[in-house]
C-alpha atoms as a printed R data frame, in Angstrom:
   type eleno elety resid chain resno       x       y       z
1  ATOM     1    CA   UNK     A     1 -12.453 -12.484  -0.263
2  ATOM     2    CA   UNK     A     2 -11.364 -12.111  -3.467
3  ATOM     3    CA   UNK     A     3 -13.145 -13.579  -6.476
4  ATOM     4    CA   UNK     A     4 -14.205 -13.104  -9.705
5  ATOM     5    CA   UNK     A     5 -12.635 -11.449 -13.127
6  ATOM     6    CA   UNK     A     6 -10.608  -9.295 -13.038
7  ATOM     7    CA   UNK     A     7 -12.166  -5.847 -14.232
8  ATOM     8    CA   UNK     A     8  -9.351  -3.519 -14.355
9  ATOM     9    CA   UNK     A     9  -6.591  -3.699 -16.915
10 ATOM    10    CA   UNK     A    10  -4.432  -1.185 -19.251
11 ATOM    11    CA   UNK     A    11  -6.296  -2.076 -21.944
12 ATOM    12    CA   UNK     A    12  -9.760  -1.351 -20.228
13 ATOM    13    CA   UNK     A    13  -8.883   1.854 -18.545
14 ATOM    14    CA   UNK     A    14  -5.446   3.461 -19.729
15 ATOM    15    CA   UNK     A    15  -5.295   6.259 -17.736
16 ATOM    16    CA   UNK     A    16  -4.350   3.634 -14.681
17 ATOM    17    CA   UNK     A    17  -0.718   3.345 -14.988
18 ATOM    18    CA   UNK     A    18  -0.609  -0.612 -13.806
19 ATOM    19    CA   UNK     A    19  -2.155  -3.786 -14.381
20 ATOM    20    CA   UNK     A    20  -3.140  -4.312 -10.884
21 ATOM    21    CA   UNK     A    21  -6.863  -6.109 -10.731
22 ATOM    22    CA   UNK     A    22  -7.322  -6.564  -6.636
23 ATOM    23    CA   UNK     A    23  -5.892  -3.216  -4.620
24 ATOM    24    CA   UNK     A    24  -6.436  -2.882  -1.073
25 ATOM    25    CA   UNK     A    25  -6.713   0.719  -0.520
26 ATOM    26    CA   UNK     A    26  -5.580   2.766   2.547
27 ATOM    27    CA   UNK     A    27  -7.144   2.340   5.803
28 ATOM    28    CA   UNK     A    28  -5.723   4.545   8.509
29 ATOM    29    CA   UNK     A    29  -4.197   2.422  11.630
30 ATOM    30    CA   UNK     A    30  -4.905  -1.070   9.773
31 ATOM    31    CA   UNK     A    31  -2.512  -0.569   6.932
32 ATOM    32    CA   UNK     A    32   0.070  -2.130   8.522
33 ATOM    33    CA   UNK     A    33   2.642  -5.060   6.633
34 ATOM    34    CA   UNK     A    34   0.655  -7.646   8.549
35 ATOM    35    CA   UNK     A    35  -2.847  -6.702   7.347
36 ATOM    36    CA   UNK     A    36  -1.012  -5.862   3.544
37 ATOM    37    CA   UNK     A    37   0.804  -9.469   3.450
38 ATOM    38    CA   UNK     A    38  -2.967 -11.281   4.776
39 ATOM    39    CA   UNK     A    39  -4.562  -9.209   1.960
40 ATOM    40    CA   UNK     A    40  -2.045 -10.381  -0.805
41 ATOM    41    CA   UNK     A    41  -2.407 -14.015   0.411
42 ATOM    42    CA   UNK     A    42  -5.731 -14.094  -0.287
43 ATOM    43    CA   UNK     A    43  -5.219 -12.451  -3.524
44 ATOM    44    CA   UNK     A    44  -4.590  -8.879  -3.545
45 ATOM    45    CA   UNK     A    45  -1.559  -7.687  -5.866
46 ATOM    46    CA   UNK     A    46  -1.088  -3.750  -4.604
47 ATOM    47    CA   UNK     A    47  -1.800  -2.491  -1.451
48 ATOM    48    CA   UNK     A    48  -1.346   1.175   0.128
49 ATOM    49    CA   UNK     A    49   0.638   2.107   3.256
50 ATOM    50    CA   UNK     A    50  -1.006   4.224   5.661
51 ATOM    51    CA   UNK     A    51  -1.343   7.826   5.004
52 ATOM    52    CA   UNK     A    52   1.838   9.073   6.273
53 ATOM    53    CA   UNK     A    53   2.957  12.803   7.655
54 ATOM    54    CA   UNK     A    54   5.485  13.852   5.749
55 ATOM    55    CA   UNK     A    55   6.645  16.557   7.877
56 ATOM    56    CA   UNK     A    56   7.235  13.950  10.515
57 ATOM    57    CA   UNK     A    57   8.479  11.963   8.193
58 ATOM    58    CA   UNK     A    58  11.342  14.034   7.091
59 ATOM    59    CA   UNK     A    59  12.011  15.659  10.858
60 ATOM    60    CA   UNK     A    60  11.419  12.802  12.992
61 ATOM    61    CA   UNK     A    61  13.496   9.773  11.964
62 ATOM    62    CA   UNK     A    62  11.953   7.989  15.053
63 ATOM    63    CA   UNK     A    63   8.360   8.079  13.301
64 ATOM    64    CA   UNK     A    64   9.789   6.940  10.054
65 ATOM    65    CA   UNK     A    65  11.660   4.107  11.475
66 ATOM    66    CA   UNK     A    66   7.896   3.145  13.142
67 ATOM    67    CA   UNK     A    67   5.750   3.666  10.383
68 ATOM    68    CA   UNK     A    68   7.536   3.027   7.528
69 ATOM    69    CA   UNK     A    69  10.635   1.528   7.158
70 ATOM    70    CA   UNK     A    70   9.950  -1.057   9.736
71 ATOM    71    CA   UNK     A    71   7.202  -1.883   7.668
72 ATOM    72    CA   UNK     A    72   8.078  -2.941   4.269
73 ATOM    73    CA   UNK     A    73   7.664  -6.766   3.925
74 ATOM    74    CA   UNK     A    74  10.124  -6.673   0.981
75 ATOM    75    CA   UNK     A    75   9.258  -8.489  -2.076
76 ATOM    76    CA   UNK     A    76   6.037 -10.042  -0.718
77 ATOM    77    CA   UNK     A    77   4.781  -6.632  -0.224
78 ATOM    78    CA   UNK     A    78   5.265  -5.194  -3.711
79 ATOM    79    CA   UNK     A    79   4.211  -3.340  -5.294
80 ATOM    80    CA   UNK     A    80   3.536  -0.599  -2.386
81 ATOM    81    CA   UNK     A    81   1.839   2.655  -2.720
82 ATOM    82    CA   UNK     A    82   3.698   5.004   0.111
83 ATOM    83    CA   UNK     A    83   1.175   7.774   0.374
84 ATOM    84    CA   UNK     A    84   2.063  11.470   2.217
85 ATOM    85    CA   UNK     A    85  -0.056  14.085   3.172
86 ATOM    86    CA   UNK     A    86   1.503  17.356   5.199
């Protein structure tokens, strides 16, 4: 799934603010700790949350709890990228 050098580094490109080769960008209702912690198992070593609302986010604590804080997979899942839109 994964293979081959990797390209991206600080020294390569340092407007990127991480050393992070293999990122498995954001992929809306797939993003989910399950899919993230298969992904980093096979090599990935960043990964994106869904894009969340942050409206709901703020006012709806029950849509947090879902989407969010339910799933953070702790220090097997870092580091995270929580992305908001709203």
């Amino acid at each position: 799934l994964f293979s081959g050098p990797a390209p991206l580094c600080m020294a390569e490109t340092p407007h990127v603010p991480f050393r992070h080769s293999r990122v498995v960008a954001p992929m809306v209702g797939a993003s989910d700790l399950a899919f993230r912690l298969l992904c980093r198992r096979h090599g990935a070593d960043c990964a994106y949350t869904e894009m969340l609302d942050a409206r709901r986010f703020v006012g709806e604590p029950e849509y947090a709890s879902s989407l969010f804080w339910s799933q953070l997979g702790g220090a097997a899942d870092r580091p995270l990228v929580a992305q908001f839109c709203g």
